[in-house]
mmCIF file of C-alpha atoms in Angstrom:
data_model
loop_
_atom_site.group_PDB
_atom_site.id
_atom_site.type_symbol
_atom_site.label_atom_id
_atom_site.label_comp_id
_atom_site.label_asym_id
_atom_site.label_seq_id
_atom_site.Cartn_x
_atom_site.Cartn_y
_atom_site.Cartn_z
ATOM 1 C CA UNK A 148 -9.532 5.022 -42.376
ATOM 2 C CA UNK A 149 -5.961 5.891 -42.734
ATOM 3 C CA UNK A 150 -2.821 3.987 -41.777
ATOM 4 C CA UNK A 151 -2.831 5.415 -38.407
ATOM 5 C CA UNK A 152 -6.370 4.382 -37.102
ATOM 6 C CA UNK A 153 -5.560 1.217 -38.823
ATOM 7 C CA UNK A 154 -2.765 0.148 -37.068
ATOM 8 C CA UNK A 155 -4.154 1.874 -33.735
ATOM 9 C CA UNK A 156 -7.224 -0.546 -33.908
ATOM 10 C CA UNK A 157 -4.720 -3.297 -34.803
ATOM 11 C CA UNK A 158 -2.528 -2.769 -31.739
ATOM 12 C CA UNK A 159 -5.793 -2.430 -29.567
ATOM 13 C CA UNK A 160 -7.383 -5.883 -30.964
ATOM 14 C CA UNK A 161 -3.765 -7.667 -30.463
ATOM 15 C CA UNK A 162 -3.767 -6.089 -26.890
ATOM 16 C CA UNK A 163 -7.590 -6.753 -26.323
ATOM 17 C CA UNK A 164 -7.341 -10.516 -27.385
ATOM 18 C CA UNK A 165 -4.046 -10.990 -25.430
ATOM 19 C CA UNK A 166 -5.635 -10.464 -22.318
ATOM 20 C CA UNK A 167 -8.597 -12.190 -22.761
ATOM 21 C CA UNK A 168 -6.529 -15.604 -23.915
ATOM 22 C CA UNK A 169 -4.029 -15.034 -21.217
ATOM 23 C CA UNK A 170 -6.542 -14.061 -18.659
ATOM 24 C CA UNK A 171 -7.247 -15.918 -15.120
ATOM 25 C CA UNK A 172 -10.246 -15.679 -12.940
ATOM 26 C CA UNK A 173 -10.503 -12.386 -11.481
ATOM 27 C CA UNK A 174 -10.792 -11.703 -7.514
ATOM 28 C CA UNK A 175 -12.075 -8.989 -5.563
ATOM 29 C CA UNK A 176 -9.591 -6.301 -4.255
ATOM 30 C CA UNK A 177 -11.479 -4.642 -1.799
ATOM 31 C CA UNK A 178 -11.368 -5.902 2.117
ATOM 32 C CA UNK A 179 -13.572 -9.533 2.729
ATOM 33 C CA UNK A 180 -15.842 -9.529 5.692
ATOM 34 C CA UNK A 181 -13.787 -11.818 8.183
ATOM 35 C CA UNK A 182 -10.680 -9.918 7.484
ATOM 36 C CA UNK A 183 -11.076 -7.339 10.169
ATOM 37 C CA UNK A 184 -11.908 -8.024 13.866
ATOM 38 C CA UNK A 185 -15.723 -6.978 13.975
ATOM 39 C CA UNK A 186 -14.862 -3.954 16.551
ATOM 40 C CA UNK A 187 -12.891 -2.368 14.000
ATOM 41 C CA UNK A 188 -14.872 -2.943 11.003
ATOM 42 C CA UNK A 189 -17.498 -1.222 13.258
ATOM 43 C CA UNK A 190 -14.641 1.893 14.159
ATOM 44 C CA UNK A 191 -14.516 2.557 10.124
ATOM 45 C CA UNK A 192 -18.216 2.353 10.107
ATOM 46 C CA UNK A 193 -18.394 4.556 12.397
ATOM 47 C CA UNK A 194 -15.931 6.994 10.249
ATOM 48 C CA UNK A 195 -17.341 6.282 6.830
ATOM 49 C CA UNK A 196 -21.079 6.891 7.640
ATOM 50 C CA UNK A 197 -20.826 10.377 8.425
ATOM 51 C CA UNK A 198 -19.081 10.934 4.884
ATOM 52 C CA UNK A 199 -21.744 8.875 2.968
ATOM 53 C CA UNK A 200 -24.675 11.761 4.671
ATOM 54 C CA UNK A 201 -22.638 14.497 3.744
ATOM 55 C CA UNK A 202 -22.350 13.345 -0.056
ATOM 56 C CA UNK A 203 -26.339 12.179 0.162
ATOM 57 C CA UNK A 204 -27.389 15.706 1.104
ATOM 58 C CA UNK A 205 -24.915 16.949 -1.338
ATOM 59 C CA UNK A 206 -27.069 15.332 -4.003
ATOM 60 C CA UNK A 207 -30.243 16.246 -3.007
ATOM 61 C CA UNK A 208 -29.052 20.201 -2.380
ATOM 62 C CA UNK A 209 -27.875 19.911 -6.062
ATOM 63 C CA UNK A 210 -29.652 22.502 -7.560
ATOM 64 C CA UNK A 211 -28.374 21.792 -11.555
ATOM 65 C CA UNK A 212 -30.885 19.231 -13.131
ATOM 66 C CA UNK A 213 -28.311 19.174 -15.987
ATOM 67 C CA UNK A 214 -25.765 17.942 -13.769
ATOM 68 C CA UNK A 215 -27.339 14.956 -12.637
ATOM 69 C CA UNK A 216 -26.629 12.619 -15.277
ATOM 70 C CA UNK A 217 -23.493 13.265 -15.082
ATOM 71 C CA UNK A 218 -23.191 12.149 -11.678
ATOM 72 C CA UNK A 219 -25.084 9.180 -13.116
ATOM 73 C CA UNK A 220 -22.289 9.210 -15.376
ATOM 74 C CA UNK A 221 -19.278 9.378 -13.098
ATOM 75 C CA UNK A 222 -21.373 6.898 -10.870
ATOM 76 C CA UNK A 223 -21.275 4.439 -13.210
ATOM 77 C CA UNK A 224 -17.738 4.789 -14.450
ATOM 78 C CA UNK A 225 -16.855 4.296 -10.589
ATOM 79 C CA UNK A 226 -18.657 0.958 -10.622
ATOM 80 C CA UNK A 227 -16.749 -0.051 -13.707
ATOM 81 C CA UNK A 228 -13.333 1.014 -13.185
ATOM 82 C CA UNK A 229 -13.309 0.100 -9.100
ATOM 83 C CA UNK A 230 -14.228 -3.386 -10.452
ATOM 84 C CA UNK A 231 -12.505 -4.356 -13.401
ATOM 85 C CA UNK A 232 -9.128 -6.164 -12.518
ATOM 86 C CA UNK A 233 -6.272 -4.968 -14.094
ATOM 87 C CA UNK A 234 -3.200 -7.413 -14.600
ATOM 88 C CA UNK A 235 0.450 -6.055 -14.185
ATOM 89 C CA UNK A 236 2.752 -7.793 -15.296
ATOM 90 C CA UNK A 237 6.058 -6.338 -13.432
ATOM 91 C CA UNK A 238 4.035 -7.679 -10.594
ATOM 92 C CA UNK A 239 2.152 -11.179 -11.575
ATOM 93 C CA UNK A 240 -0.551 -9.898 -9.784
ATOM 94 C CA UNK A 241 -3.795 -8.104 -10.660
ATOM 95 C CA UNK A 242 -5.577 -4.911 -8.887
ATOM 96 C CA UNK A 243 -8.160 -2.231 -9.611
ATOM 97 C CA UNK A 244 -7.902 1.173 -10.421
ATOM 98 C CA UNK A 245 -10.486 3.332 -8.366
ATOM 99 C CA UNK A 246 -11.893 6.230 -10.551
ATOM 100 C CA UNK A 247 -12.567 8.346 -7.124
ATOM 101 C CA UNK A 248 -9.985 10.971 -7.818
ATOM 102 C CA UNK A 249 -11.022 11.781 -11.316
ATOM 103 C CA UNK A 250 -14.708 11.712 -10.089
ATOM 104 C CA UNK A 251 -13.744 14.156 -6.991
ATOM 105 C CA UNK A 252 -12.406 16.564 -9.754
ATOM 106 C CA UNK A 253 -15.621 16.740 -11.732
ATOM 107 C CA UNK A 254 -18.107 16.003 -9.222
ATOM 108 C CA UNK A 255 -16.835 17.208 -5.808
ATOM 109 C CA UNK A 256 -15.179 14.888 -3.053
ATOM 110 C CA UNK A 257 -18.906 14.803 -1.233
ATOM 111 C CA UNK A 258 -20.497 13.277 -4.198
ATOM 112 C CA UNK A 259 -17.865 11.008 -4.530
ATOM 113 C CA UNK A 260 -18.282 9.593 -1.600
ATOM 114 C CA UNK A 261 -22.219 9.115 -2.114
ATOM 115 C CA UNK A 262 -21.392 7.185 -5.890
ATOM 116 C CA UNK A 263 -18.369 4.880 -4.324
ATOM 117 C CA UNK A 264 -20.903 4.243 -1.553
ATOM 118 C CA UNK A 265 -23.646 2.778 -4.100
ATOM 119 C CA UNK A 266 -21.004 1.215 -6.164
ATOM 120 C CA UNK A 267 -19.654 -0.866 -3.112
ATOM 121 C CA UNK A 268 -22.740 -1.859 -2.346
ATOM 122 C CA UNK A 269 -23.699 -3.220 -5.509
ATOM 123 C CA UNK A 270 -20.025 -5.045 -5.796
ATOM 124 C CA UNK A 271 -20.645 -6.541 -2.207
ATOM 125 C CA UNK A 272 -24.154 -7.792 -2.691
ATOM 126 C CA UNK A 273 -23.832 -8.871 -6.484
ATOM 127 C CA UNK A 274 -20.330 -9.571 -7.316
ATOM 128 C CA UNK A 275 -18.694 -11.042 -3.624
ATOM 129 C CA UNK A 276 -16.204 -8.011 -4.023
ATOM 130 C CA UNK A 277 -15.580 -6.855 -0.921
ATOM 131 C CA UNK A 278 -18.030 -7.384 2.259
ATOM 132 C CA UNK A 279 -20.731 -6.348 4.154
ATOM 133 C CA UNK A 280 -18.934 -5.962 7.519
ATOM 134 C CA UNK A 281 -15.911 -4.349 6.186
ATOM 135 C CA UNK A 282 -17.787 -1.535 4.103
ATOM 136 C CA UNK A 283 -17.025 1.128 5.936
ATOM 137 C CA UNK A 284 -13.780 0.420 5.716
ATOM 138 C CA UNK A 285 -14.015 0.244 2.292
ATOM 139 C CA UNK A 286 -15.847 3.245 2.026
ATOM 140 C CA UNK A 287 -13.252 5.305 4.002
ATOM 141 C CA UNK A 288 -10.326 4.180 1.543
ATOM 142 C CA UNK A 289 -11.621 4.317 -1.815
ATOM 143 C CA UNK A 290 -14.646 7.002 -1.051
ATOM 144 C CA UNK A 291 -13.027 9.305 1.344
ATOM 145 C CA UNK A 292 -9.072 8.824 1.232
ATOM 146 C CA UNK A 293 -9.069 9.094 -2.502
ATOM 147 C CA UNK A 294 -11.676 11.391 -3.309
ATOM 148 C CA UNK A 295 -10.473 14.076 -1.019
ATOM 149 C CA UNK A 296 -6.532 13.079 -1.118
ATOM 150 C CA UNK A 297 -7.138 13.736 -4.980
ATOM 151 C CA UNK A 298 -9.157 16.592 -4.923
ATOM 152 C CA UNK A 299 -6.785 18.705 -2.485
ATOM 153 C CA UNK A 300 -3.573 17.327 -4.319
ATOM 154 C CA UNK A 301 -5.411 18.666 -7.661
ATOM 155 C CA UNK A 302 -6.102 22.242 -5.790
ATOM 156 C CA UNK A 303 -2.108 22.107 -4.106
ATOM 157 C CA UNK A 304 -0.553 21.696 -7.679
ATOM 158 C CA UNK A 305 -2.895 23.995 -9.091
ATOM 159 C CA UNK A 306 -2.258 26.860 -6.774
ATOM 160 C CA UNK A 307 1.762 25.731 -7.358
ATOM 161 C CA UNK A 308 1.202 26.735 -10.892
ATOM 162 C CA UNK A 309 1.410 23.360 -12.583
ATOM 163 C CA UNK A 310 -0.428 23.058 -16.047
ATOM 164 C CA UNK A 311 -3.809 21.489 -15.923
ATOM 165 C CA UNK A 312 -2.612 17.896 -17.255
ATOM 166 C CA UNK A 313 0.438 17.571 -14.474
ATOM 167 C CA UNK A 314 -2.233 18.583 -11.696
ATOM 168 C CA UNK A 315 -5.037 16.085 -12.714
ATOM 169 C CA UNK A 316 -2.085 13.380 -13.155
ATOM 170 C CA UNK A 317 -0.591 13.983 -9.776
ATOM 171 C CA UNK A 318 -4.837 14.274 -8.305
ATOM 172 C CA UNK A 319 -5.269 10.538 -10.277
ATOM 173 C CA UNK A 320 -2.080 8.900 -8.824
ATOM 174 C CA UNK A 321 -2.450 9.886 -5.396
ATOM 175 C CA UNK A 322 -5.739 9.399 -5.225
ATOM 176 C CA UNK A 323 -4.817 5.852 -6.215
ATOM 177 C CA UNK A 324 -2.342 5.397 -3.798
ATOM 178 C CA UNK A 325 -3.649 7.196 -1.023
ATOM 179 C CA UNK A 326 -6.674 4.377 -1.167
ATOM 180 C CA UNK A 327 -4.079 1.775 -0.532
ATOM 181 C CA UNK A 328 -2.252 3.429 1.901
ATOM 182 C CA UNK A 329 -5.425 3.889 4.236
ATOM 183 C CA UNK A 330 -6.177 0.022 2.955
ATOM 184 C CA UNK A 331 -2.991 -0.657 4.643
ATOM 185 C CA UNK A 332 -3.475 1.701 7.924
ATOM 186 C CA UNK A 333 -6.937 -0.049 8.095
ATOM 187 C CA UNK A 334 -5.079 -3.942 7.774
ATOM 188 C CA UNK A 335 -2.419 -2.877 9.746
ATOM 189 C CA UNK A 336 -4.678 -1.472 12.360
ATOM 190 C CA UNK A 337 -6.972 -4.433 12.765
ATOM 191 C CA UNK A 338 -4.543 -7.075 12.499
ATOM 192 C CA UNK A 339 -1.659 -5.822 14.820
ATOM 193 C CA UNK A 340 -1.092 -6.765 17.700
ATOM 194 C CA UNK A 341 0.487 -4.956 20.444
ATOM 195 C CA UNK A 342 2.923 -2.849 19.060
ATOM 196 C CA UNK A 343 3.032 -4.533 15.721
ATOM 197 C CA UNK A 344 0.872 -2.361 13.661
ATOM 198 C CA UNK A 345 3.333 -0.320 12.646
ATOM 199 C CA UNK A 346 5.876 -2.298 11.164
ATOM 200 C CA UNK A 347 2.604 -4.148 9.914
ATOM 201 C CA UNK A 348 1.807 -1.009 7.990
ATOM 202 C CA UNK A 349 4.992 -1.104 6.391
ATOM 203 C CA UNK A 350 5.246 -4.002 5.448
ATOM 204 C CA UNK A 351 1.649 -3.881 3.894
ATOM 205 C CA UNK A 352 2.950 -0.810 1.819
ATOM 206 C CA UNK A 353 5.776 -2.539 0.740
ATOM 207 C CA UNK A 354 3.558 -5.641 -0.620
ATOM 208 C CA UNK A 355 1.091 -3.400 -2.253
ATOM 209 C CA UNK A 356 3.759 -1.127 -4.090
ATOM 210 C CA UNK A 357 4.773 -3.087 -7.068
ATOM 211 C CA UNK A 358 1.236 -3.823 -8.116
ATOM 212 C CA UNK A 359 -0.068 -0.252 -7.134
ATOM 213 C CA UNK A 360 2.834 2.101 -8.446
ATOM 214 C CA UNK A 361 2.445 1.404 -11.891
ATOM 215 C CA UNK A 362 -0.989 1.195 -11.589
ATOM 216 C CA UNK A 363 -1.067 4.292 -10.128
ATOM 217 C CA UNK A 364 0.816 5.638 -12.701
ATOM 218 C CA UNK A 365 -2.007 4.629 -15.047
ATOM 219 C CA UNK A 366 -5.089 5.882 -13.363
ATOM 220 C CA UNK A 367 -3.252 9.234 -13.009
ATOM 221 C CA UNK A 368 -2.699 9.238 -17.223
ATOM 222 C CA UNK A 369 -5.919 8.135 -17.376
ATOM 223 C CA UNK A 370 -7.242 10.434 -14.979
ATOM 224 C CA UNK A 371 -5.365 13.469 -16.489
ATOM 225 C CA UNK A 372 -7.026 12.239 -19.992
ATOM 226 C CA UNK A 373 -10.575 11.681 -19.388
ATOM 227 C CA UNK A 374 -10.324 15.592 -17.410
ATOM 228 C CA UNK A 375 -9.237 16.779 -20.587
ATOM 229 C CA UNK A 376 -11.984 15.046 -22.896
ATOM 230 C CA UNK A 377 -14.682 16.222 -20.322
ATOM 231 C CA UNK A 378 -13.871 19.752 -19.722
ATOM 232 C CA UNK A 379 -12.882 20.792 -23.325
ATOM 233 C CA UNK A 380 -16.712 19.258 -24.317
ATOM 234 C CA UNK A 381 -19.018 20.522 -21.144
ATOM 235 C CA UNK A 382 -16.764 22.835 -19.062
ATOM 236 C CA UNK A 383 -19.849 24.076 -17.606
ATOM 237 C CA UNK A 384 -20.243 20.904 -15.809
ATOM 238 C CA UNK A 385 -17.034 20.836 -13.923
ATOM 239 C CA UNK A 386 -16.178 22.021 -10.570
ATOM 240 C CA UNK A 387 -15.434 26.176 -9.644
ATOM 241 C CA UNK A 388 -11.464 25.261 -9.348
ATOM 242 C CA UNK A 389 -11.422 23.391 -12.634
ATOM 243 C CA UNK A 390 -13.427 26.124 -14.751
ATOM 244 C CA UNK A 391 -10.996 28.364 -13.175
ATOM 245 C CA UNK A 392 -7.966 26.322 -14.197
ATOM 246 C CA UNK A 393 -9.242 25.993 -17.402
ATOM 247 C CA UNK A 394 -9.998 29.569 -18.295
ATOM 248 C CA UNK A 395 -6.255 30.775 -17.061
ATOM 249 C CA UNK B 235 3.733 5.930 -34.371
ATOM 250 C CA UNK B 236 6.610 3.888 -34.040
ATOM 251 C CA UNK B 237 6.962 4.483 -30.220
ATOM 252 C CA UNK B 238 3.298 3.359 -29.888
ATOM 253 C CA UNK B 239 4.086 0.213 -31.398
ATOM 254 C CA UNK B 240 7.131 -0.248 -29.562
ATOM 255 C CA UNK B 241 5.302 0.645 -26.220
ATOM 256 C CA UNK B 242 2.357 -1.816 -27.179
ATOM 257 C CA UNK B 243 4.966 -4.452 -28.274
ATOM 258 C CA UNK B 244 6.553 -4.173 -24.834
ATOM 259 C CA UNK B 245 3.328 -4.420 -22.911
ATOM 260 C CA UNK B 246 2.335 -7.278 -25.039
ATOM 261 C CA UNK B 247 5.622 -9.071 -24.771
ATOM 262 C CA UNK B 248 5.859 -8.903 -20.497
ATOM 263 C CA UNK B 249 1.877 -10.217 -20.278
ATOM 264 C CA UNK B 250 3.348 -13.123 -22.588
ATOM 265 C CA UNK B 251 6.231 -13.727 -20.565
ATOM 266 C CA UNK B 252 4.178 -13.772 -17.387
ATOM 267 C CA UNK B 253 1.711 -15.473 -18.899
ATOM 268 C CA UNK B 254 2.670 -18.483 -16.471
ATOM 269 C CA UNK B 255 1.889 -16.417 -13.352
ATOM 270 C CA UNK B 256 -1.396 -16.856 -11.558
ATOM 271 C CA UNK B 257 -2.647 -12.886 -11.745
ATOM 272 C CA UNK B 258 -4.228 -13.433 -8.658
ATOM 273 C CA UNK B 259 -5.490 -10.472 -7.235
ATOM 274 C CA UNK B 260 -3.918 -8.098 -4.291
ATOM 275 C CA UNK B 261 -6.753 -9.185 -2.435
ATOM 276 C CA UNK B 262 -4.774 -13.239 -2.000
ATOM 277 C CA UNK B 263 -1.187 -11.826 -2.647
ATOM 278 C CA UNK B 264 -1.501 -9.261 0.078
ATOM 279 C CA UNK B 265 -4.589 -8.981 2.234
ATOM 280 C CA UNK B 266 -5.452 -12.222 2.780
ATOM 281 C CA UNK B 267 -1.877 -13.093 3.397
ATOM 282 C CA UNK B 268 -1.641 -11.009 6.246
ATOM 283 C CA UNK B 269 -5.258 -11.728 7.325
ATOM 284 C CA UNK B 270 -3.968 -15.311 7.687
ATOM 285 C CA UNK B 271 -0.439 -14.833 9.530
ATOM 286 C CA UNK B 272 -2.714 -12.746 11.778
ATOM 287 C CA UNK B 273 -4.812 -15.973 12.415
ATOM 288 C CA UNK B 274 -7.830 -14.397 10.502
ATOM 289 C CA UNK B 275 -9.775 -15.331 6.942
ATOM 290 C CA UNK B 276 -12.040 -13.925 4.686
ATOM 291 C CA UNK B 277 -15.134 -15.473 5.638
ATOM 292 C CA UNK B 278 -18.170 -14.000 3.325
ATOM 293 C CA UNK B 279 -21.534 -12.999 4.664
ATOM 294 C CA UNK B 280 -22.549 -13.777 1.165
ATOM 295 C CA UNK B 281 -21.910 -17.519 -0.336
ATOM 296 C CA UNK B 282 -19.834 -16.693 -3.613
ATOM 297 C CA UNK B 283 -21.427 -18.035 -6.666
ATOM 298 C CA UNK B 284 -20.035 -20.911 -7.775
ATOM 299 C CA UNK B 285 -17.853 -21.571 -11.095
ATOM 300 C CA UNK B 286 -18.566 -19.598 -13.737
ATOM 301 C CA UNK B 287 -21.978 -18.221 -12.115
ATOM 302 C CA UNK B 288 -19.541 -15.350 -10.471
ATOM 303 C CA UNK B 289 -18.138 -14.595 -14.244
ATOM 304 C CA UNK B 290 -22.121 -14.412 -15.526
ATOM 305 C CA UNK B 291 -22.032 -12.001 -12.578
ATOM 306 C CA UNK B 292 -19.699 -10.020 -13.502
ATOM 307 C CA UNK B 293 -20.513 -10.526 -17.262
ATOM 308 C CA UNK B 294 -24.256 -8.760 -16.441
ATOM 309 C CA UNK B 295 -22.783 -5.946 -13.956
ATOM 310 C CA UNK B 296 -20.556 -4.690 -16.665
ATOM 311 C CA UNK B 297 -22.976 -5.085 -19.360
ATOM 312 C CA UNK B 298 -25.729 -3.359 -17.062
ATOM 313 C CA UNK B 299 -22.768 -1.028 -16.025
ATOM 314 C CA UNK B 300 -22.320 -0.336 -19.704
ATOM 315 C CA UNK B 301 -25.184 0.314 -20.531
ATOM 316 C CA UNK B 302 -26.147 3.290 -17.554
ATOM 317 C CA UNK B 303 -22.322 4.897 -19.122
ATOM 318 C CA UNK B 304 -23.505 4.993 -22.334
ATOM 319 C CA UNK B 305 -26.676 6.185 -21.399
ATOM 320 C CA UNK B 306 -25.996 9.102 -19.665
ATOM 321 C CA UNK B 307 -22.808 9.492 -21.934
ATOM 322 C CA UNK B 308 -25.307 10.140 -24.367
ATOM 323 C CA UNK B 309 -27.028 12.512 -22.386
ATOM 324 C CA UNK B 310 -24.149 14.578 -21.314
ATOM 325 C CA UNK B 311 -22.182 14.443 -24.852
ATOM 326 C CA UNK B 312 -24.795 14.484 -27.406
ATOM 327 C CA UNK B 313 -23.539 13.565 -31.173
ATOM 328 C CA UNK B 314 -22.332 17.021 -32.648
ATOM 329 C CA UNK B 315 -25.739 17.352 -35.265
ATOM 330 C CA UNK B 316 -28.326 16.749 -31.935
ATOM 331 C CA UNK B 317 -26.060 19.464 -30.299
ATOM 332 C CA UNK B 318 -26.521 21.828 -33.756
#
């Protein structure tokens, strides 16, 4: 083992030990049952269901048998990433990345909605992470907004001539921020009474910002790095726009 | 390598410096705070596990998720000798 590897291993071990020794009990970061009024919870369910159906149909239409293990891999990654509280020292609080931006680049936004829904169901049923009545809202913010924003930002950045790393970084960053912007919208629309919703929306964005700005930047780097690794090893599994970019 | 060491030291120092913070999730610092101000509160339909049981559930979920991830990872990215 060379010196650099040994030092990197030592630093990783020290970071892990500090994280474990200083850890506090984790909390759920999705919207819990009871937070949204029933009418608004039903509204977000109604918006999310068509996307989930489209996602399931996209999976059923998937003919490439070699791609199904890849979808399973991405699904498990989204499940793990989205229930992993990451401490943000500058904010003194924890939140979680989403992984849906990366997933959308690799398997497409429709399939990403489907795997996000599976992850959110498991988290709500077994980990007290999210809720049953608010699952529609959580699917819409993390699955729909996170996936489609990341996907379209990547395509736009790509068309503007940005490199692969920059485009994928932006996709991960915007995907994370869009998830929490839509969560703010869901909370403001459900909790704001009368004309207070716009002000509450701004206040929620400001409240999320100290945690999500650094976390979004981290997610951007993770997305870019993971995307580079995967497309270098298995370019055949990625979406068409991604392949076009890699070959440029 | 010096830059990486400096960055890692900075992260460790900031974590240590904030060790007394409660490290609460944004659910309680943001979502539940705004919900409480609006007269609502989180009321889970499924009772949350008490004490370390929830920690155990997270451990099992992490292990199961990690197993599935590893299983498919091996299938999608086989070792070099298996590819050859």
